[in-house]
Coordinates of C-alpha atoms and ligand atoms in Angstrom, one line a residue:
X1 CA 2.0 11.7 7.0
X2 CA -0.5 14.0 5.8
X3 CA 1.9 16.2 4.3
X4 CA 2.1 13.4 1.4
X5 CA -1.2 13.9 0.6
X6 CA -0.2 16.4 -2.8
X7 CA -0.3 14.7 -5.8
X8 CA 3.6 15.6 -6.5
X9 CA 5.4 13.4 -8.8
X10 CA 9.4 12.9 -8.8
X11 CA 11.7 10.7 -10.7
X12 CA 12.0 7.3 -9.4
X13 CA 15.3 5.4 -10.9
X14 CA 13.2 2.5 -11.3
X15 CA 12.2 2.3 -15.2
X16 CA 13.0 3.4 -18.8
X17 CA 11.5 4.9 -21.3
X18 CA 13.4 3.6 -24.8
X19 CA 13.0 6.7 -28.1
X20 CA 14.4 3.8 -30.9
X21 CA 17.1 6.2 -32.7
X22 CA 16.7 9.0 -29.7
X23 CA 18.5 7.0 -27.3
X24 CA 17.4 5.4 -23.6
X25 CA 16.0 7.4 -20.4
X26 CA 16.4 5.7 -17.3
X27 CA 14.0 6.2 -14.3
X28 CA 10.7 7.5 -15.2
X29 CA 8.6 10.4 -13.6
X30 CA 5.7 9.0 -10.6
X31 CA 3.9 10.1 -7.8
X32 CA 5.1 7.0 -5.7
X33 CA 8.5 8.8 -5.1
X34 CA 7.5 10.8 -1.5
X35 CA 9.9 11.8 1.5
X36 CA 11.7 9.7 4.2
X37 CA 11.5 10.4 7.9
X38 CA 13.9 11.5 9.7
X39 CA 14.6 8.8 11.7
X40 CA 16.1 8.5 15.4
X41 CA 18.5 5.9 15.4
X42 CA 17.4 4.9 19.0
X43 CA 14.2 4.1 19.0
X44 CA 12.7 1.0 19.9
X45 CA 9.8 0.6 17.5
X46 CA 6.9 -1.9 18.0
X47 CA 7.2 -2.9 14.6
X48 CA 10.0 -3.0 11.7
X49 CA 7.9 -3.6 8.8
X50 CA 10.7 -4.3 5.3
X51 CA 9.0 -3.1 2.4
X52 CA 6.6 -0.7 1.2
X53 CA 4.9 -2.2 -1.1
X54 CA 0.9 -3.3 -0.8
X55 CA 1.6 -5.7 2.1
X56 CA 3.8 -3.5 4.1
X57 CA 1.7 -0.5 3.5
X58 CA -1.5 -2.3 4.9
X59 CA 0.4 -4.0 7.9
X60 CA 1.4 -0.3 8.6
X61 CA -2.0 1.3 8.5
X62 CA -3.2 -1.0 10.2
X63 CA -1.0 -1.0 13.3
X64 CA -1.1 2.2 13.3
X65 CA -4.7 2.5 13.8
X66 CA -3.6 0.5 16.8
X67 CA -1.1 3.1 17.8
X68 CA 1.4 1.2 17.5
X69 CA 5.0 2.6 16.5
X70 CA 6.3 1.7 13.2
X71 CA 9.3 2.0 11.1
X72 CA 8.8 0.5 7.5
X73 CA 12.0 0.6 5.4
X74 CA 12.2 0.7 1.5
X75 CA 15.2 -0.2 -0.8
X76 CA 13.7 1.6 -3.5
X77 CA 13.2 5.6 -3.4
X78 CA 9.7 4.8 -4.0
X79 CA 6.4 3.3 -2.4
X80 CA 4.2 0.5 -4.0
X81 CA 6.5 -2.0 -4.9
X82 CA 5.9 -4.7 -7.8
X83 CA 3.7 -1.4 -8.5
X84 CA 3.8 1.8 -9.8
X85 CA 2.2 4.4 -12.5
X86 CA 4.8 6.7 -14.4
X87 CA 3.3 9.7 -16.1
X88 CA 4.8 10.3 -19.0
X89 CA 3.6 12.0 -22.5
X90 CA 0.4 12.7 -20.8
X91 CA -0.7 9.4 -20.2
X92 CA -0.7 7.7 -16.6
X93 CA 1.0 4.2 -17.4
X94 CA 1.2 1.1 -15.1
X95 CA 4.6 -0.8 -15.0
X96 CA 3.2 -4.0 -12.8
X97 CA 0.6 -4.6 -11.0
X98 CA -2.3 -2.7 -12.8
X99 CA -5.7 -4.9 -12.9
X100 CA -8.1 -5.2 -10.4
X101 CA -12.2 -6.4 -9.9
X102 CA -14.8 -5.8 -7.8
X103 CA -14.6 -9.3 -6.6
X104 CA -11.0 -9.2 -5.0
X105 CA -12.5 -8.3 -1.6
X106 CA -8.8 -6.3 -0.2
X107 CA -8.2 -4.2 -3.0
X108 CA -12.2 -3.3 -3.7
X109 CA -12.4 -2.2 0.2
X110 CA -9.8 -0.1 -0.2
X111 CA -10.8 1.5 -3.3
X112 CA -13.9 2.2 -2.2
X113 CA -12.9 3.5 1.0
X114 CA -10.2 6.3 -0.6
X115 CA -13.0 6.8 -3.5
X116 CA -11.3 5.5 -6.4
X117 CA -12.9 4.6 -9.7
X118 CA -12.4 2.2 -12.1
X119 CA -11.5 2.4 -16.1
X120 CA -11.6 -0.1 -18.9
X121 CA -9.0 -1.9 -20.8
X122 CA -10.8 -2.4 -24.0
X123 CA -8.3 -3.8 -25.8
X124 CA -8.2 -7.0 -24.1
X125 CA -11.4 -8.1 -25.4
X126 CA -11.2 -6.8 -28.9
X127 CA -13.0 -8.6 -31.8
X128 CA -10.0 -8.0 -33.9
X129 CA -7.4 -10.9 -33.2
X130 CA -4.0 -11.6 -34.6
X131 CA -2.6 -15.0 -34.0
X132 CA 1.1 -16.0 -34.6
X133 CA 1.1 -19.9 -34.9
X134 CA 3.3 -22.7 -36.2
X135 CA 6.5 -21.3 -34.8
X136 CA 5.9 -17.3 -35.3
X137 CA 5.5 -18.5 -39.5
X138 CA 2.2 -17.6 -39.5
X139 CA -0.4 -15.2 -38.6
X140 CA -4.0 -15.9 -38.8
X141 CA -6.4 -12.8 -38.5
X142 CA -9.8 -13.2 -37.1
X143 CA -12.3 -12.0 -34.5
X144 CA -12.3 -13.0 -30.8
X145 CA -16.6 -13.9 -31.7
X146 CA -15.2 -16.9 -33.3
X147 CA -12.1 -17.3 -31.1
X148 CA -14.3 -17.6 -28.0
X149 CA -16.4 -20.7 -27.8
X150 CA -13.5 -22.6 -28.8
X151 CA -11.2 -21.1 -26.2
X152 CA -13.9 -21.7 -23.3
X153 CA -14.3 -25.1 -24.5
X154 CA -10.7 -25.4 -24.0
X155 CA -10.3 -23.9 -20.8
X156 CA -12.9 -26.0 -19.4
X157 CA -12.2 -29.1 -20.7
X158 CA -8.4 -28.7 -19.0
X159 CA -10.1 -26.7 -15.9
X160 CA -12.7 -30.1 -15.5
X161 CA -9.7 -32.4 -13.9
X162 CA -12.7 -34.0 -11.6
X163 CA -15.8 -33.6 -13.9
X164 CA -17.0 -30.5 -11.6
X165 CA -14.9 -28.0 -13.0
X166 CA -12.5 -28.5 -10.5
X167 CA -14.7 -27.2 -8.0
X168 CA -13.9 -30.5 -5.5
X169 CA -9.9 -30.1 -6.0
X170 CA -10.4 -26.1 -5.2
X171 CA -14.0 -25.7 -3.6
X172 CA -12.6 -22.7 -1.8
X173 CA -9.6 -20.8 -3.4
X174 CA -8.9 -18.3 -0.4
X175 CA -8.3 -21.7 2.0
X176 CA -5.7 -23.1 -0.4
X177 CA -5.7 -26.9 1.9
X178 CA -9.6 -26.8 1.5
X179 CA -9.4 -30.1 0.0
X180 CA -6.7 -31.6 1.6
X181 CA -5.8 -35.0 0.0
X182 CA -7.2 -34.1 -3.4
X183 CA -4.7 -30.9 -3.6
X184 CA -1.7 -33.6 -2.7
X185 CA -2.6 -35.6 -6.0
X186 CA -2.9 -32.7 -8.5
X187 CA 0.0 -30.6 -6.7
X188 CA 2.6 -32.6 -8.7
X189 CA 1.2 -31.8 -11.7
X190 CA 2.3 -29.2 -14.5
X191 CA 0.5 -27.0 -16.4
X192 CA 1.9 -28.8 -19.9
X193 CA 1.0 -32.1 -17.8
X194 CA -2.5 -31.3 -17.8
X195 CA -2.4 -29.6 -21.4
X196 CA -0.2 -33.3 -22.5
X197 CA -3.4 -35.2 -20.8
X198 CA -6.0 -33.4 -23.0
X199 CA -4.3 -33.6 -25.9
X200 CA -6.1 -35.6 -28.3
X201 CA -9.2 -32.8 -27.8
X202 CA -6.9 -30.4 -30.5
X203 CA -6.3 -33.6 -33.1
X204 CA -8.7 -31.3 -35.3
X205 CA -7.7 -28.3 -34.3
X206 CA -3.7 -27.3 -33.3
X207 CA -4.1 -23.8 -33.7
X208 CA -6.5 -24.5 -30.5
X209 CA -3.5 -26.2 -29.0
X210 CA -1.0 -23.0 -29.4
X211 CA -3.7 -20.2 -28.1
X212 CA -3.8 -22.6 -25.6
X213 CA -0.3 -22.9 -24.9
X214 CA 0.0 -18.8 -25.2
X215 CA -3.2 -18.0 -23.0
X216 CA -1.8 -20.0 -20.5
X217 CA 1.6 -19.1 -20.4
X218 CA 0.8 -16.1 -20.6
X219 CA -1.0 -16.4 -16.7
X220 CA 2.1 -18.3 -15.4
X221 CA 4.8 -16.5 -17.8
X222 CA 7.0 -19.5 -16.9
X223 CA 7.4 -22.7 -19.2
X224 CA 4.5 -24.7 -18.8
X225 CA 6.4 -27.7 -18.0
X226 CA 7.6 -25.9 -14.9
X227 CA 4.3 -24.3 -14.0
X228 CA 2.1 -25.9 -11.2
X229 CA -0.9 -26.8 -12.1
X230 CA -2.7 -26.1 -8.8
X231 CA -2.1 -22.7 -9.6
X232 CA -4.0 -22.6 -12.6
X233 CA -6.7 -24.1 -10.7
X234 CA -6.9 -21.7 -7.9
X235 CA -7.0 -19.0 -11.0
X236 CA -9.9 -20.8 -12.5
X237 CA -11.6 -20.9 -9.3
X238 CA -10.8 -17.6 -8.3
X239 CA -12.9 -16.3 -12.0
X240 CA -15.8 -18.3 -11.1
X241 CA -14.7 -21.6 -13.2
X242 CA -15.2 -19.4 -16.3
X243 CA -13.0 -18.3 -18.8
X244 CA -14.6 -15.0 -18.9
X245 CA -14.8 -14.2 -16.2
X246 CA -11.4 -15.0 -15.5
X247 CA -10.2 -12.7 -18.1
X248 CA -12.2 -9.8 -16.3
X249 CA -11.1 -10.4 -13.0
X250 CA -7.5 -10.6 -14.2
X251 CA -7.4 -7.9 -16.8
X252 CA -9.7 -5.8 -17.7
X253 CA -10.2 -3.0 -15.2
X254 CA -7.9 -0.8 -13.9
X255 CA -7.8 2.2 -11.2
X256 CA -8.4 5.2 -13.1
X257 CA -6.4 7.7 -11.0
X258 CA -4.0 5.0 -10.9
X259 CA -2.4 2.4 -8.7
X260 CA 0.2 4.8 -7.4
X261 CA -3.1 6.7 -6.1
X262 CA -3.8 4.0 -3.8
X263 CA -0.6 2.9 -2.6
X264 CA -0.4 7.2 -1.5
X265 CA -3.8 7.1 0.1
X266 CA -2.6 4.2 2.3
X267 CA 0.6 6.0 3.3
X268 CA -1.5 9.1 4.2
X269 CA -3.7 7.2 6.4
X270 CA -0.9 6.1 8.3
X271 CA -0.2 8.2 11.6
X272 CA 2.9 7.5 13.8
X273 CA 4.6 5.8 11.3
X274 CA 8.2 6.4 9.9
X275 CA 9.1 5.5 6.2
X276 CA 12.7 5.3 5.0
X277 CA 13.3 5.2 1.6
X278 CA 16.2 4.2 -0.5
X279 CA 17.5 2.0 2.2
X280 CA 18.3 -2.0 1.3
X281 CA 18.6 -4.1 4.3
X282 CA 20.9 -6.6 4.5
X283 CA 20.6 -8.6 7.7
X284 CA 18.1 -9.4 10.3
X285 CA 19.1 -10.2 14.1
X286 CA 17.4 -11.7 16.6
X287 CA 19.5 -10.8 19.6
X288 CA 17.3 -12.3 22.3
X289 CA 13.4 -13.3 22.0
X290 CA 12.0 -9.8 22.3
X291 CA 14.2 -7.7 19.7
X292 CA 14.7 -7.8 16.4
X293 CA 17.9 -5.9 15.0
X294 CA 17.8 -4.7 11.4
X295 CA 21.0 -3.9 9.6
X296 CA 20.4 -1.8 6.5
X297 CA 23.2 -1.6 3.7
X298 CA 25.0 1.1 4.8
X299 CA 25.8 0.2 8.1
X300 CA 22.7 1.3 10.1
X301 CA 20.9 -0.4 13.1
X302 CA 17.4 -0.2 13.9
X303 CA 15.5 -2.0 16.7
X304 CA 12.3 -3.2 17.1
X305 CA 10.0 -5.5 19.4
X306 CA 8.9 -7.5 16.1
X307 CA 9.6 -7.2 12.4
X308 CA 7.6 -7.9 9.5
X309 CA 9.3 -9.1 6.7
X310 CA 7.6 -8.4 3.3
X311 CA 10.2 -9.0 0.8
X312 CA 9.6 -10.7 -2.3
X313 CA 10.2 -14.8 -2.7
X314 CA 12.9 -14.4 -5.1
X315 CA 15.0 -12.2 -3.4
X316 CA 14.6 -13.1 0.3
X317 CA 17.5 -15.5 0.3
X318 CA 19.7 -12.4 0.1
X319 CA 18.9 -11.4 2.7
X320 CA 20.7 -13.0 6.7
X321 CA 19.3 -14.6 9.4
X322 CA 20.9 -14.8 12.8
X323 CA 20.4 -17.0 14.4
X324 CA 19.8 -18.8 10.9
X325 CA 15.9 -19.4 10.2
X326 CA 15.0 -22.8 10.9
X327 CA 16.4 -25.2 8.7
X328 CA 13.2 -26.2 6.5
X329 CA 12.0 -22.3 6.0
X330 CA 15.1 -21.7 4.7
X331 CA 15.2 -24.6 2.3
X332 CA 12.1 -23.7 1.1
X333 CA 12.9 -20.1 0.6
X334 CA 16.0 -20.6 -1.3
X335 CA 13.9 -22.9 -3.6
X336 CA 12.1 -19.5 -4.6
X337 CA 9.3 -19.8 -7.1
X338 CA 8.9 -19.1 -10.8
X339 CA 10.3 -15.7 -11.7
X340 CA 7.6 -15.1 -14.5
X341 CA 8.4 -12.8 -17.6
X342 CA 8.1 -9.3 -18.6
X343 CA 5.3 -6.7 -19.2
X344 CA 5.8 -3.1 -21.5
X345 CA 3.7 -0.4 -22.7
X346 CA 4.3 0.8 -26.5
X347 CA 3.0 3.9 -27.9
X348 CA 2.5 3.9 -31.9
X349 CA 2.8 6.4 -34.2
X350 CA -1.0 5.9 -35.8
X351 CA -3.6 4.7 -34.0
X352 CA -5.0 0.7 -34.5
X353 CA -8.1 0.6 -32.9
X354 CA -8.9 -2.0 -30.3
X355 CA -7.1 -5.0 -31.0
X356 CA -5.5 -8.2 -29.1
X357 CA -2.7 -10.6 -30.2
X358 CA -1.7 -14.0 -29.0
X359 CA 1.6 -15.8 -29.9
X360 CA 2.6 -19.4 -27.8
X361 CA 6.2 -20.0 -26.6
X362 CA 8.7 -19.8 -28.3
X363 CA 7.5 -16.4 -29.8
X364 CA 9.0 -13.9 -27.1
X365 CA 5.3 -12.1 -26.9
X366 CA 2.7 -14.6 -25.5
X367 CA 0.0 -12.0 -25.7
X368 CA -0.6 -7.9 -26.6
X369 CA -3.7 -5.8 -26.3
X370 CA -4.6 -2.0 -26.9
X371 CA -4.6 -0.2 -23.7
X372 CA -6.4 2.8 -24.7
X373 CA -10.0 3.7 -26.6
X374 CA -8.2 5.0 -29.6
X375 CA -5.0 2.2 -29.9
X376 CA -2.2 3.8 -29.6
X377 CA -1.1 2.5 -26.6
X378 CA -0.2 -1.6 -26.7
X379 CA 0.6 -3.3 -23.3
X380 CA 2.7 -6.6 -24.2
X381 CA 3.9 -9.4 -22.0
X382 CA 6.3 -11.8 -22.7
X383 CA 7.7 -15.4 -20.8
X384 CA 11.0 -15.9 -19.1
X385 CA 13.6 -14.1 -20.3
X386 CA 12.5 -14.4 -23.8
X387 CA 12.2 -10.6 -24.4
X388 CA 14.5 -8.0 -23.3
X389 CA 12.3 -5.3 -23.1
X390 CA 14.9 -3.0 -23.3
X391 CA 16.2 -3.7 -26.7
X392 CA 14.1 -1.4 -29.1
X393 CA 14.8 -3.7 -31.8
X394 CA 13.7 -6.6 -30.3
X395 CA 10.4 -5.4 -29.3
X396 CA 9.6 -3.9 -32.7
X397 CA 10.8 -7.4 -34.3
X398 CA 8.3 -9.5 -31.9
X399 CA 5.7 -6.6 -32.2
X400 CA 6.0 -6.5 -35.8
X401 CA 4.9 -10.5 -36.5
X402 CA 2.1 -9.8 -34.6
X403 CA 1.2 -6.3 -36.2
X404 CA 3.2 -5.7 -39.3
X405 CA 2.1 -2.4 -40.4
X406 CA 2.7 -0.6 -37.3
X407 CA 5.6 1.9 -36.3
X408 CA 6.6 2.5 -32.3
X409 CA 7.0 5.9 -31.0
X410 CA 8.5 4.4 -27.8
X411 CA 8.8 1.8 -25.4
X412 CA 8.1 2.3 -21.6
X413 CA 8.5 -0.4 -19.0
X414 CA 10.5 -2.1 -15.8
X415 CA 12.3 -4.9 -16.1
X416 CA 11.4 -6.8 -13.2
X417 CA 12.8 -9.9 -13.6
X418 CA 16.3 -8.3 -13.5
X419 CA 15.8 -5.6 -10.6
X420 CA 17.0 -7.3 -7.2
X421 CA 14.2 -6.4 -4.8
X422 CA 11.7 -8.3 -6.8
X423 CA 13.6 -10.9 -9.2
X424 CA 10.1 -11.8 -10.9
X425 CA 7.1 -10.9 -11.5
X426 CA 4.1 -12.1 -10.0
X427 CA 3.7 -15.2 -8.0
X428 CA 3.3 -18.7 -9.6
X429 CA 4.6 -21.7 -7.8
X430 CA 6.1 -24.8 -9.1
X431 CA 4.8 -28.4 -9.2
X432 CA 4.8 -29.4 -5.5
X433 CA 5.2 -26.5 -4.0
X434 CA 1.9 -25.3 -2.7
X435 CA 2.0 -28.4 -0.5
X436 CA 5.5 -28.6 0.6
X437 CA 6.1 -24.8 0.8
X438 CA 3.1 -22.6 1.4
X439 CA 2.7 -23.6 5.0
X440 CA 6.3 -23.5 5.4
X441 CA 6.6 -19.6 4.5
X442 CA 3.8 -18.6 5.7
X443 CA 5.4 -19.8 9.2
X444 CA 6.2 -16.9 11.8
X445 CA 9.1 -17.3 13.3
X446 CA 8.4 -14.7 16.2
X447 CA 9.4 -11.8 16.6
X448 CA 10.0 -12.3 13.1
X449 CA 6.7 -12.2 10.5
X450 CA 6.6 -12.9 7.3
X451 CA 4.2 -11.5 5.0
X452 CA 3.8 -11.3 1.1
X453 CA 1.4 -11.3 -2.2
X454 CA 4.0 -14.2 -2.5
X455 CA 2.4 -16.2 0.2
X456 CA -1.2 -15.3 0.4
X457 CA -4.1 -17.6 0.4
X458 CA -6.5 -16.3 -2.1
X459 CA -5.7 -13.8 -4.8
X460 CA -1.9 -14.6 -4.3
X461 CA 0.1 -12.9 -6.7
X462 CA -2.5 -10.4 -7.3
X463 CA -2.2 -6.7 -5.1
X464 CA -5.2 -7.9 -3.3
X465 CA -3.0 -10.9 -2.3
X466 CA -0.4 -8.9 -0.5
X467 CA -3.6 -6.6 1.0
X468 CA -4.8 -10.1 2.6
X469 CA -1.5 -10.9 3.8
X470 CA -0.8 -7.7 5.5
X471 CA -3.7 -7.9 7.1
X472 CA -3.4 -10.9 8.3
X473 CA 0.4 -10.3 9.5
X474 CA -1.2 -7.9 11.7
X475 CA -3.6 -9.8 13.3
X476 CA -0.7 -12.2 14.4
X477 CA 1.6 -9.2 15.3
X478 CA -1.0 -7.9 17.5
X479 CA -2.0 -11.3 19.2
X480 CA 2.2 -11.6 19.8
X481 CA 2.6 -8.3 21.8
X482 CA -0.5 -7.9 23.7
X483 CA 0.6 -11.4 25.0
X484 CA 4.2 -10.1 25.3
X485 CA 3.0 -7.1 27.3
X486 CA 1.0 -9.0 29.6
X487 CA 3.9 -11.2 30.5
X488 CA 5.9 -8.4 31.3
X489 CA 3.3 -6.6 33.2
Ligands
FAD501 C1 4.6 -6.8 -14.3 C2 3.6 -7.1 -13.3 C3 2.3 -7.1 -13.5 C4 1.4 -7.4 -12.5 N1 0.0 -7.3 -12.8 C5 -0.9 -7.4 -11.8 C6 -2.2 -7.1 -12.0 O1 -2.6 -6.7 -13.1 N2 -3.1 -7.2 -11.0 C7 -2.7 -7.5 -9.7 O2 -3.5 -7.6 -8.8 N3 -1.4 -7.9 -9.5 C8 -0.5 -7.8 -10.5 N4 0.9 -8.0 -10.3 C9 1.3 -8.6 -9.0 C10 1.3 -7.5 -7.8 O3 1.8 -6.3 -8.3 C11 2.1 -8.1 -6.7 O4 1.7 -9.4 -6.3 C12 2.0 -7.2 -5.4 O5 2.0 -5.8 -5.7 C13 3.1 -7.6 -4.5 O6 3.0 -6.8 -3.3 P1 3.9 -7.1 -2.0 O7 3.8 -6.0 -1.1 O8 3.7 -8.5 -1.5 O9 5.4 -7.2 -2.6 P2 6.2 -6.0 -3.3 O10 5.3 -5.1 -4.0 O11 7.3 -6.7 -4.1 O12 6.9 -5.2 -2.1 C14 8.0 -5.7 -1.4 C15 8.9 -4.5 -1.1 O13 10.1 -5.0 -0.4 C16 11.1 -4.2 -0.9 N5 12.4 -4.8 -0.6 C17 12.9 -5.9 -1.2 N6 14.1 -6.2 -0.7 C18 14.4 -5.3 0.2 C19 15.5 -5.1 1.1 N7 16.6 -5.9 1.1 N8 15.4 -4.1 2.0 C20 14.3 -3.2 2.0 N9 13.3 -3.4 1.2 C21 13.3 -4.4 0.3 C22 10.9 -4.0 -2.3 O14 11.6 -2.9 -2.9 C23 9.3 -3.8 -2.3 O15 9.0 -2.4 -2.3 C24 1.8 -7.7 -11.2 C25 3.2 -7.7 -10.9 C26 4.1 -7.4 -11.9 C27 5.6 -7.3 -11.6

C-alpha cells in the first residue's frame, strides 16, 4: 500500500460542481480516488471487509497489524465513504463528514498519530446573524451576543428532562443502555414531543421557538416529529450538557489537510491488504459455518473465513442474505433510520465576512455559515428532501431570503440522500429505535460482522463513530478466528 502514499488526486464520479448559466459538471476532482488491487479470484481471505469508508478502513488496519489477510471491497471508485474533500478552484472542500474535536477520542488518536492539524470554521460562530422566521416572511438581523443566552436557555430548559440536565437519562453517552429503564421511558419520545412539552417557555418569545425548531432540525435534519429524542440527548451529553460546547464539538474544527488526508493515511498504513474499488456487492453467502461467499455486481465471487459488513443503514436491505439473516435483524434493518437532509458549499462573487443564518422548517435551509476567514465560501444544510441541491435556482432562491444582496459563483456538493450506497446522511434514529434496534444491529451473526458509524455507541453518526465501531468489529473478529483456529488445530 505504500505506493498510495502521493498526494495524487483523480476524478471521482461522485459529486457536482453546478456554474448557474455555465451548465453542470458531474464528479469532482479528490485525492480519495487511488488504485485497486489486483485481485486473485482464489483466495481464501481471513477477512472480507464491504466498504471503505472510516469503519472499514480501521477494521482493515487493524487486522492487518495482526497479519491477517484482507480483502475490502468498494462500490464507489473512491475511499472514505459518507466522506470526501474535492479540490476545486483552489480551495479543499468537504462534501460530508468534515467536523471533528479533540474530545472524540477515535478520530483525535488518529489525527494525532498521522500528524494532522486542525483549522477553524469561523463562520459558525459569527456575531452577525440572519434569521428567516414566520414562514421565510421575515428576516430579523442581529448578533449571535444577543442570540446566545436565549438559545442556551433554550437548549437547557428542553435538554433538563430530569432536572440534571439529563445527565441520569444519559450519565454515559458511549454506553448507550447506561441507564437502562430510564432510556425505555424517553426512547418513545420525539424531538417536537419534547419541544410540544416546553412550549409555554416561548409564550413571550416565538422567534425563540423557530431557532429552536431550525437549530434542532438542523442536528437531526429529519422532521422533528419523527426525530428520537434520545438522540438529542446522547448529542447533549456528548457536548458536555452545554450548548456551546456542543456547537464546537459538532462544527467548528475541521482537518486542515483535509478528511480525505486521513482516510489516505489509514489506507497506507495497511499492509497485506487488497482494496477493490468500483465494485457493488450484491449478495452475501454463508455456505457452511466457516465461509463467507461474496457476490459482487458483476458476477464475481470472493471467499473469506469471516466478513465484515460496513454498509450504511439505509441501503443494507439491498443487499441478500443466504441463508436469510435472522428474522428480527432483518426487520429491524429494513426499518432503516432517518435519511437526514442535504449539505452544499457556495462560493460568492464578493466576499461577506463571517456570518451565520438560521431558517426553521419549512424554509428548505435550516442553517448556513461562512466557511472561510474572508466569506466567500457558505456551507448550507437543508432537511429532508426540501432542497435539491442541484437546482441552481433553487439554492440561490433559499440562499437569497437569508442573504439578499449576495450573488453565487457556484454550487459544489453530493447529494447523498439520493446516491444508493449511503441513502442518507448521518445517523439519527427514530422514536423507539435505540431500544428496539440498536442491540439488534449491532448483533454478529458469525462469520458475518456488522459494523457502522450507523451503529456505534458513542459519537454515532459522527466519523469517530464508525472509527469506534471498526475497532470494535475487530476485536470480535479476532476473538472468532483464534477460537476457530484452535478448534481446528
Ligand atoms: C453531509 C454529511 C455531513 C457530515 N458531517 C459530519 C461531520 O461534520 N463530522 C462527523 O464526524 N461526521 C459527519 N458526518 C457523518 C460521517 O461522515 C459518517 O457517519 C461516517 O463517515 C460513516 O462512516 P462508515 O464507514 O460507517 O460508513 P460509510 O462512510 O458510509 O462507508 C460505507 C461504505 O460502504 C460502501 N458500500 C455501500 N454499499 C455497498 C455495496 N453494495 N458494495 C460495496 N460497498 C458498498 C459505501 O460506498 C461506503 O464507502 C456527515 C455525513 C454526511 C453525509
Amino acid at each position: 500500500m505504500e505506493t498510495r502514499l502521493n498526494k495524487l488526486t483523480s476524478r471521482t464520479q461522485d459529486g457536482f460542481v453546478h456554474h448557474g448559466n455555465n451548465g453542470l459538471e458531474n464528479g469532482l476532482i479528490t485525492s480519495a480516488v487511488t488504485p485497486s488491487s489486483l485481485v486473485t479470484v482464489n483466495t481464501n481471505f481471513d477477512v472480507i471487509i464491504i466498504g471503505a469508508g472510516f469503519t472499514g478502513l480501521m477494521a482493515a488496519r487493524e487486522l492487518s497489524r495482526r497479519n491477517r489477510k484482507v480483502l475490502i471491497i468498494e462500490a464507489r471508485d473512491r475511499i472514505g465513504g459518507r466522506t470526501f474533500t474535492s479540490e476545486f478552484d483552489n480551495q479543499k472542500y468537504e462534501m460530508g463528514g468534515t467536523w471533528v474535536h479533540w474530545s472524540q477520542p477515535h478520530v483525535w488518536t488518529e489525527i494525532t498519530r498521522y500528524g494532522l492539524s486542525i483549522v477553524e470554521t469561523q463562520g459558525v460562530t459569527a456575531d452577525r446573524l440572519s434569521l428567516l422566521l414566520d414562514n421565510g416572511s421575515r428576516l430579523k438581523i442581529t448578533s449571535m451576543t444577543n442570540l446566545l443566552p436565549q438559545l442556551c436557555e433554550s437548549m437547557n430548559n428542553y435538554s433538563n428532562i430530569d432536572g440534571v440536565q439529563g445527565r441520569t437519562v444519559m450519565p454515559l453517552p458511549h454506553e448507550p443502555f447506561g441507564a437502562n429503564e430510564v432510556i425505555q421511558t424517553y426512547d418513545k419520545m420525539s424531538m417536537q414531543d419534547r419541544l410540544d412539552q416546553i412550549s409555554t417557555i416561548f409564550n413571550n418569545n416565538k422567534d425563540m421557538y423557530e431557532i429552536m425548531d431550525a437549530y434542532l432540525s438542523m442536528n437531526s435534519q429529519c422532521k422533528l416529529s419523527e426525530s428520537g429524542f434520545i438522540d438529542h440527548l446522547r448529542w447533549w451529553a456528548l457536548g458536555d450538557y452545554e450548548t456551546c460546547r456542543l456547537f464546537d464539538k459538532t462544527s467548528r474544527y475541521k482537518i486542515t489537510e483535509g478528511i480525505s488526508t486521513l482516510a489516505k493515511a489509514m489506507l497506507n498504513d495497511c499492509h497485506n491488504v487488497q482494496l477493490l474499488l468500483s465494485t457493488p456487492i450484491i449478495s452475501i453467502n454463508r455456505t457452511n459455518d466457516n465461509n463467507v461467499t461474496i457476490c459482487t455486481q458483476n458476477g464475481q465471487l470472493f471467499t473469506g473465513r469471516t466478513t465484515i459488513i460496513t454498509i450504511p443503514l439505509n441501503t443494507l436491505h439491498n443487499i441478500e442474505f443466504l441463508p436469510p439473516l435472522k428474522l428480527e435483524k432483518q426487520r429491524v434493518i429494513n426499518e432503516q433510520q432517518c435519511r437526514g437532509g442535504s449539505k452544499f458549499a457556495v462560493k460568492l462573487e464578493e466576499p461577506i465576512g463571517n456570518w451565520c443564518g438560521y431558517a426553521p422548517y419549512p424554509n428548505p435551509i435550516t442553517m448556513a455559515f461562512t466557511d472561510d476567514k474572508e466569506g466567500t465560501i457558505i456551507i448550507g444544510f437543508g432537511m429532508e428532501d426540501l432542497l435539491d441541491i442541484r437546482d441552481f435556482d433553487a439554492v440561490k432562491l433559499a440562499l437569497n431570503k437569508l442573504l439578499p444582496d449576495i450573488k453565487i459563483k457556484y454550487i459544489i456538493g453530493h447529494d447523498w440522500r439520493s446516491d444508493p450506497y449511503t441513502g442518507g446522511t448521518w445517523g439519527w434514529y427514530r422514536p423507539g429505535q435505540i431500544t428496539s434496534n440498536l442491540l439488534t444491529l449491532q448483533e454478529h451473526e458469525p462469520p458475518l460482522f456488522f459494523a457502522s458509524s450507523d451503529t456505534a455507541n458513542g459519537w454515532r453518526g459522527f466519523i469517530d463513530g464508525a472509527l469506534e465501531s471498526g475497532l470494535t468489529v475487530v476485536r470480535h473478529v479476532e476473538q472468532y478466528l483464534n477460537k476457530e483456529s484452535t478448534i481446528n488445530i
